[in-house]
Coordinates of C-alpha atoms in Angstrom, one line a residue:
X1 CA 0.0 0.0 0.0
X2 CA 2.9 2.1 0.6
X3 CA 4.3 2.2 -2.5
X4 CA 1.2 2.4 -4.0
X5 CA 0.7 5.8 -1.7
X6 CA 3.9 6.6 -3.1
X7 CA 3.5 5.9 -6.7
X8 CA 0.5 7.8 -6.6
X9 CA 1.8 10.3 -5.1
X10 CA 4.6 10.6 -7.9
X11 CA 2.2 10.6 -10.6
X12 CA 0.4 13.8 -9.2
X13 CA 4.1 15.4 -8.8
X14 CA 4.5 14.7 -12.6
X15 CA 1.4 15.8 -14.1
X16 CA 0.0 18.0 -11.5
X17 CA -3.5 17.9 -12.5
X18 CA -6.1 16.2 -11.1
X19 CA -6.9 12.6 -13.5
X20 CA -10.2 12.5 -14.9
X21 CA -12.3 9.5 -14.5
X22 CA -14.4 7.3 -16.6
X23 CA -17.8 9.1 -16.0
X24 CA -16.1 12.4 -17.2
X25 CA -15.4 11.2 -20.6
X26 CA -19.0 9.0 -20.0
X27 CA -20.1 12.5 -20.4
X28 CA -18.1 13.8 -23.0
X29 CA -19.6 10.8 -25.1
X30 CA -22.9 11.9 -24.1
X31 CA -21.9 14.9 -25.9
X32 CA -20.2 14.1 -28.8
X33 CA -21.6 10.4 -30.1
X34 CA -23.8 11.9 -32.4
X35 CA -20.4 13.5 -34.1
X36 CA -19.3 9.7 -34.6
X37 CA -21.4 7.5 -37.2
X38 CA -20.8 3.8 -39.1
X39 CA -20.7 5.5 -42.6
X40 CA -21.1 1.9 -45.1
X41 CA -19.2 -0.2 -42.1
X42 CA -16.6 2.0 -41.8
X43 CA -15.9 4.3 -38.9
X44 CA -16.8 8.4 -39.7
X45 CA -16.1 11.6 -37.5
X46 CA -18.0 14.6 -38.6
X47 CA -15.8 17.3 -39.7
X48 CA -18.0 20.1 -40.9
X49 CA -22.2 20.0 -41.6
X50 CA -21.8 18.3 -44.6
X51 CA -18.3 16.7 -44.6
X52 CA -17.1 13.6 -42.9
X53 CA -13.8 11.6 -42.5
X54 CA -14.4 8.0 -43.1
X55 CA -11.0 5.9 -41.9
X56 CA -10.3 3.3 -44.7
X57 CA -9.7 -0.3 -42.8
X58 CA -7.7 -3.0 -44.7
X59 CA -9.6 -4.9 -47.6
X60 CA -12.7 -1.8 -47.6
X61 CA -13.4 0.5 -50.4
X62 CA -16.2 2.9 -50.2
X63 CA -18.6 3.5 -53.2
X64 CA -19.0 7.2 -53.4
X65 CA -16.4 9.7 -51.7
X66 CA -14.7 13.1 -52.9
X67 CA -11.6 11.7 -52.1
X68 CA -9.2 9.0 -50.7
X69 CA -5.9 10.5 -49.2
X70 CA -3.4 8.1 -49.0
X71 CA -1.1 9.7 -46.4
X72 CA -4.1 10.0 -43.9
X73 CA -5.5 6.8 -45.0
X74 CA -8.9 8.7 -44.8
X75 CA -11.7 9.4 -47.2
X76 CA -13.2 12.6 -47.6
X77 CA -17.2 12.4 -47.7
X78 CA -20.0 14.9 -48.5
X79 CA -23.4 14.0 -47.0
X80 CA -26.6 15.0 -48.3
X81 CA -27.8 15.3 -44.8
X82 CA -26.7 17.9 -42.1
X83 CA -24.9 16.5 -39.6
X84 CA -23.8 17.4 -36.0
X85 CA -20.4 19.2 -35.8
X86 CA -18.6 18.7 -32.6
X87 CA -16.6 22.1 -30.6
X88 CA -12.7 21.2 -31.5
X89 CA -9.5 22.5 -30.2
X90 CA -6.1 22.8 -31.1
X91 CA -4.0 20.1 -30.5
X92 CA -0.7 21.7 -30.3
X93 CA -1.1 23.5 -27.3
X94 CA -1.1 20.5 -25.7
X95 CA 1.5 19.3 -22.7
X96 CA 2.7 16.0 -21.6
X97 CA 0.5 17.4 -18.7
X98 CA -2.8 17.6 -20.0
X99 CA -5.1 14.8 -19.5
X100 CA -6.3 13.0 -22.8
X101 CA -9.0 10.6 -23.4
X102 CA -11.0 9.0 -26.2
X103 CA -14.7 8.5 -26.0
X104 CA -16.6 5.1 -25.5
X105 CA -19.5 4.0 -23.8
X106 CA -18.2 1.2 -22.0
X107 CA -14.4 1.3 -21.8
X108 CA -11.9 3.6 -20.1
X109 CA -8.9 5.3 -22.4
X110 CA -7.3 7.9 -20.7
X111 CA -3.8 9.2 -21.1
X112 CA -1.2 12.0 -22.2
X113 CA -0.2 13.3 -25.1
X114 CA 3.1 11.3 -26.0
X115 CA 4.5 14.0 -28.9
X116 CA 3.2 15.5 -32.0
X117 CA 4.3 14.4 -35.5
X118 CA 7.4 16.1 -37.2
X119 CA 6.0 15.6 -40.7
X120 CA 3.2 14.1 -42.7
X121 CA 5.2 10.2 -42.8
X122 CA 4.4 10.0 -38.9
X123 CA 1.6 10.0 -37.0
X124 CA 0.9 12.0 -33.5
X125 CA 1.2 9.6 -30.6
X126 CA -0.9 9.3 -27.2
X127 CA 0.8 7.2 -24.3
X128 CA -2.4 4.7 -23.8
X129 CA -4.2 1.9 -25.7
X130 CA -6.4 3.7 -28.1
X131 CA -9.0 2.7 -30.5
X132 CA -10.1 4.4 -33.6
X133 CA -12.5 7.2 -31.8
X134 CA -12.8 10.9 -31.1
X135 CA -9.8 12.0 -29.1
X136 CA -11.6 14.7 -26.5
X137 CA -9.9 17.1 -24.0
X138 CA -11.8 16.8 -20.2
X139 CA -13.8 19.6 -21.2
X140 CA -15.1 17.7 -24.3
X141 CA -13.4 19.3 -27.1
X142 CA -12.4 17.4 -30.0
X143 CA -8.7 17.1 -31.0
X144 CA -8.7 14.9 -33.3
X145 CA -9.2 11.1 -34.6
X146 CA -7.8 8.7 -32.4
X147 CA -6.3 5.0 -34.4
X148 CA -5.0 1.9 -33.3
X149 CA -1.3 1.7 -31.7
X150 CA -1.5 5.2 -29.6
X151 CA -1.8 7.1 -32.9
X152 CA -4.0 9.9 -33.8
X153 CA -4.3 12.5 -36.5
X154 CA -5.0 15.6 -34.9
X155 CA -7.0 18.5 -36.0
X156 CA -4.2 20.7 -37.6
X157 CA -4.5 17.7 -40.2
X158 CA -8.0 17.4 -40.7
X159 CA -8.7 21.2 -41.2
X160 CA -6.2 20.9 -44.1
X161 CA -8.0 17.9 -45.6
X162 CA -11.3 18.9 -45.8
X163 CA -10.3 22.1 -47.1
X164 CA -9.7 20.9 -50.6
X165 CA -11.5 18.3 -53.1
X166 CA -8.1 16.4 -54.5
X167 CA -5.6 15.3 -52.2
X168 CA -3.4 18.2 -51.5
X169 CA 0.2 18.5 -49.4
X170 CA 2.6 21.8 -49.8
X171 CA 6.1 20.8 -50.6
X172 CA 9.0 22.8 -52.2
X173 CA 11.4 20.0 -53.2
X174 CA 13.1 19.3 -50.4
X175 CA 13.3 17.5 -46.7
X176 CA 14.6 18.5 -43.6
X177 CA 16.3 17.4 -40.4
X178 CA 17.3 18.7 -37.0
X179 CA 21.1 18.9 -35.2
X180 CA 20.9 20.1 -32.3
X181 CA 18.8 23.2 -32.3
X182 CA 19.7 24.0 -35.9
X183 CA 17.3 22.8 -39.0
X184 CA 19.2 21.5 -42.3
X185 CA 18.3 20.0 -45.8
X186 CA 18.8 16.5 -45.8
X187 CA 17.3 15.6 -49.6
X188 CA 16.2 17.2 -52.2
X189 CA 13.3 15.2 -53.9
X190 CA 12.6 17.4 -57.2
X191 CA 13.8 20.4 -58.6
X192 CA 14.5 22.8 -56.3
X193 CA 16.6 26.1 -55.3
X194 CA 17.9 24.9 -51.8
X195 CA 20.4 22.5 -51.8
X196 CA 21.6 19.3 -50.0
X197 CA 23.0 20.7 -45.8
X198 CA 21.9 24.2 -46.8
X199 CA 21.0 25.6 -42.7
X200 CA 17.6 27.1 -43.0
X201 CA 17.7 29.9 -40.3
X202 CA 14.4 31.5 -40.8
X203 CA 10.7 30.8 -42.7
X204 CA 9.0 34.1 -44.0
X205 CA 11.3 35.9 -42.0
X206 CA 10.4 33.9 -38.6
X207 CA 12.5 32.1 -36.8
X208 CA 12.4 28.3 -36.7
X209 CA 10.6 26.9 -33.8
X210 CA 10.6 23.1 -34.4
X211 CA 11.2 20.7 -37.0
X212 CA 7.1 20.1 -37.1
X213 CA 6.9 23.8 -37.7
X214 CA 8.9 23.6 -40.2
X215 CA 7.4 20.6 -42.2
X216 CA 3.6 21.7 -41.6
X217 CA 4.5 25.7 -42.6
X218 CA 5.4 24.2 -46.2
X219 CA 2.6 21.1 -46.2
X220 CA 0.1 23.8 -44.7
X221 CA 0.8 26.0 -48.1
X222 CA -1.7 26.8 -50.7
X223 CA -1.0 25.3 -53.8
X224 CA 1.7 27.7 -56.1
X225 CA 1.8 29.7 -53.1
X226 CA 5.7 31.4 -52.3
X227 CA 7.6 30.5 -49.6
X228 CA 10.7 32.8 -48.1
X229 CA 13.7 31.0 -46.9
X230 CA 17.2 32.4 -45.4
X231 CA 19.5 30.0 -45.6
X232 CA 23.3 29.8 -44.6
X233 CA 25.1 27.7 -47.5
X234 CA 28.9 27.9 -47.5
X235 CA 29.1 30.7 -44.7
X236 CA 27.3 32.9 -46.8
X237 CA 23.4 34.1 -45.9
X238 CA 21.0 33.8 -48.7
X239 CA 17.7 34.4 -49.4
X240 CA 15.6 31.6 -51.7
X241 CA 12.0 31.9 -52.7
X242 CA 10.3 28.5 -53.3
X243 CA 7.1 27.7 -55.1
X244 CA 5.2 25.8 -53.3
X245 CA 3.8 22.6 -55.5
X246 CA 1.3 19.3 -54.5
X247 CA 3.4 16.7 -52.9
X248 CA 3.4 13.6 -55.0
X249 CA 2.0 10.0 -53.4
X250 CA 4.1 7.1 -54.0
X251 CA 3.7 3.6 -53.7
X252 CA 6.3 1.5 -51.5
X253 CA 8.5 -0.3 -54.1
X254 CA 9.7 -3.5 -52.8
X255 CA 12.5 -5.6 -54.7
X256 CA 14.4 -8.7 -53.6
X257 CA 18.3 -9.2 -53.5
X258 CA 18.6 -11.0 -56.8
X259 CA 17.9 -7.7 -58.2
X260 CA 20.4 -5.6 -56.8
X261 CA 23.7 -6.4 -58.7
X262 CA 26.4 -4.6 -57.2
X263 CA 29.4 -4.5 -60.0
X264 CA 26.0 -3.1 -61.8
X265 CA 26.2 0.6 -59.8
X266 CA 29.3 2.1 -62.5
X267 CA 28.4 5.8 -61.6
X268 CA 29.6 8.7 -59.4
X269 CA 25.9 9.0 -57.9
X270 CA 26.1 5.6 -56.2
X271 CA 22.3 4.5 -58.3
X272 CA 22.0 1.1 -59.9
X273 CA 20.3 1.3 -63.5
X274 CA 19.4 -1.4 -66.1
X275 CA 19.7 -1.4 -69.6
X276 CA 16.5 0.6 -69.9
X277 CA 18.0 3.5 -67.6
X278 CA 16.1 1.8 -64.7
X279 CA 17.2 2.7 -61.4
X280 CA 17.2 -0.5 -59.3
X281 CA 19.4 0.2 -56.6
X282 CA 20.3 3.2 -54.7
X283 CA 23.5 3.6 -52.1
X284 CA 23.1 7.0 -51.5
X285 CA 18.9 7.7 -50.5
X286 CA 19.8 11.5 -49.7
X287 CA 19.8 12.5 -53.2
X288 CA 16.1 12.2 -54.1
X289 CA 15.7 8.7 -56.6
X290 CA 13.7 6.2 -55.9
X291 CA 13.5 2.3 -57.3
X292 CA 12.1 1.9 -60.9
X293 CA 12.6 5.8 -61.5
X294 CA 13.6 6.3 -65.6
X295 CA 16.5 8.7 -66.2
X296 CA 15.5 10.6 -69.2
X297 CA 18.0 13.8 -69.3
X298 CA 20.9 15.3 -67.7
X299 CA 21.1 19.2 -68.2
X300 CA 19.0 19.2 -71.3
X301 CA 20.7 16.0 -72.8
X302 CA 18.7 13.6 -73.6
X303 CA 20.7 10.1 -72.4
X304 CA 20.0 7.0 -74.1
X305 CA 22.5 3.9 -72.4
X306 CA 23.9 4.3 -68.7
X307 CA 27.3 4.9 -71.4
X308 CA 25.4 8.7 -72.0
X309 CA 24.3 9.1 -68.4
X310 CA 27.7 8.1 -66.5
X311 CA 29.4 10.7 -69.2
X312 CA 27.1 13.7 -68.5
X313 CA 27.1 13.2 -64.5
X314 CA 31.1 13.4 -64.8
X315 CA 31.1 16.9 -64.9
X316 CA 31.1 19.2 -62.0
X317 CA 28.9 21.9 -60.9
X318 CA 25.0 21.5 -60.8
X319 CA 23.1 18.9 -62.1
X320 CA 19.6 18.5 -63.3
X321 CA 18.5 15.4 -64.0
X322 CA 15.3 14.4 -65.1
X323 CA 13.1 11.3 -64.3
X324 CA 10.2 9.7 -65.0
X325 CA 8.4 8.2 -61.5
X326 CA 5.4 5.4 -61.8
X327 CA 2.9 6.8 -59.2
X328 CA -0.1 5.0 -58.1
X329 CA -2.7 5.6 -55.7
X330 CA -6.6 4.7 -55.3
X331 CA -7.4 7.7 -57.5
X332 CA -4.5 7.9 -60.6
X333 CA -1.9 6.3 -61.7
X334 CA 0.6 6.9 -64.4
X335 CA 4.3 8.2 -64.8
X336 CA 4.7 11.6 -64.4
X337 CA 8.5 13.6 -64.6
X338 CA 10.5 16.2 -62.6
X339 CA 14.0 16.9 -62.3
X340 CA 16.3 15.5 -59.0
X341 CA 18.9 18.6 -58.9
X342 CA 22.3 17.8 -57.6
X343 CA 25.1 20.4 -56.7
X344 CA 28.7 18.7 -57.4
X345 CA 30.5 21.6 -56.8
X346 CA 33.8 22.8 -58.7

């Protein structure tokens, strides 16, 4: 019992406010269960009168929908019948303090916020069991959709989703990483004016706050919107403006060993290609290419045999190669081109 006292005790040193119980959140689902509907056996969450998010489970397809997003793994929905929006609140004010819970009529789930996501590849975590649900605050406000595995997508996400008809993400050619408390380009995924360990020290002349910041300011973005960057490359400060395009959905490519031949990789860039200019293996991931990308040019020059490509990439200076990606989602598919830009320097 002591210990118990004790542990008890610790956990009310920790998070210093007081845990809410089963009946609170009883309530809360009171509240918002007519905000939560089975929408052709799937599980919906009413986002706006006439919208809902309808979470796609494995081996489900629904029959009518404005849109599937693939990086949410959510459809979009627009009902013919009004529907009951619930009050929401922002997620990101949000402490490892603040009590958390997901609504249900007969089961307890009631934690802490475990961290946000730093980009649109992860998910926000919760430090409890948690079902697919409405994540509510103790007060009853919405934050989000809860998922299986302590994962939720919170509301900063869903406002952008419903916002447009096609499945639409900002991005300006590039990704990101944190050192310390300094922000860097890690890979450059299409043609773009930063370049690979450029330091980004400030965002339409704000200061960077946190890698998440960072990410969502540029997935947040309207579509061929401009984006200011300073960046410090080569101990010199520069100023870059970026156009901000729709991020492009691709399918995991999965190949076995067989068909990675390593006396086969006879470039500078460290990419395995075929015959056909296929690439089918890549020792260096930080430069953009992906398996069964199709080189088609290198500055302009159109390259027919990996002969033509390893002779173009031998010079120095920038690069601009262009490729043809295979995308595929539930909506299109088809090959579509953009150029992977590489700085070799003198």
């Amino acid at each position: 019992m002591r210990k118990l006292a004790l542990s008890l005790m610790l956990v009310a040193t920790l998070f210093g406010v007081e845990r809410p119980t089963f009946d609170d959140y009883l309530a809360c689902y009171e509240k918002n269960k007519a905000s939560m509907l089975n929408y052709e056996g799937l599980p919906a969450f009413v986002l706006d009168e006439n919208l809902l998010a309808v979470v796609k489970l494995p081996d489900t397809k629904l029959n009518s929908y404005i849109k599937y997003d693939p990086f949410l793994n959510l459809y979009l929905v627009r009902t013919d019948f009004s529907l009951i929006k619930p009050i929401t609140d922002d997620e990101t004010t949000r402490t490892r303090n603040d009590w958390l819970g997901i609504i249900d009529a007969k089961k307890e789930y009631i934690g802490h916020l475990k961290y946000l996501a730093q980009g649109l590849f992860e998910r926000d975590k919760l430090d409890f069991n948690t079902k697919i649900g409405l994540l509510n605050s103790p007060c009853c406000k919405v934050l989000g959709i809860s998922l299986l595995n302590g994962e939720f997508i919170g509301n900063r996400y869903l406002n952008h989703f419903k916002k447009y008809n096609d499945v639409y993400w900002g991005d300006i050619g590039a990704t990101f990483t944190q050192r310390g408390d300094r922000y860097f380009v890690s890979g450059i995924t299409f043609n773009s004016n930063l370049r690979l360990n450029d330091e980004i020290l400030s965002i339409d002349d704000k200061p960077i706050e946190s890698l998440r910041a960072l990410n969502e300011r540029i997935l947040f973005a309207e579509n061929q919107s401009t984006i200011y960057l300073k960046v410090l490359r080569d101990n010199e400060e520069i100023n870059i403006s970026s156009v901000v395009s729709p991020k492009i959905y691709e399918q995991p490519v999965f190949t076995t060993k067989k068909a990675i031949v390593k006396k086969q990789i006879s470039n500078s860039l460290g990419i395995t290609l075929d015959n056909n200019l296929n690439v089918i293996g890549i020792s260096n991931k930080n430069l953009g290419f992906k398996l069964k990308d199709k080189i088609l040019r290198v500055n302009n020059v159109i390259v027919n045999t990996k002969a033509d490509f390893n002779k173009q990439i031998q010079q120095s200076g920038v690069l601009n190669i262009l490729i043809q990606r295979y995308i595929k989602d539930e909506n299109k598919n088809g090959g579509f081109q953009f150029f992977i830009t590489i700085n070799k320097g003198k």
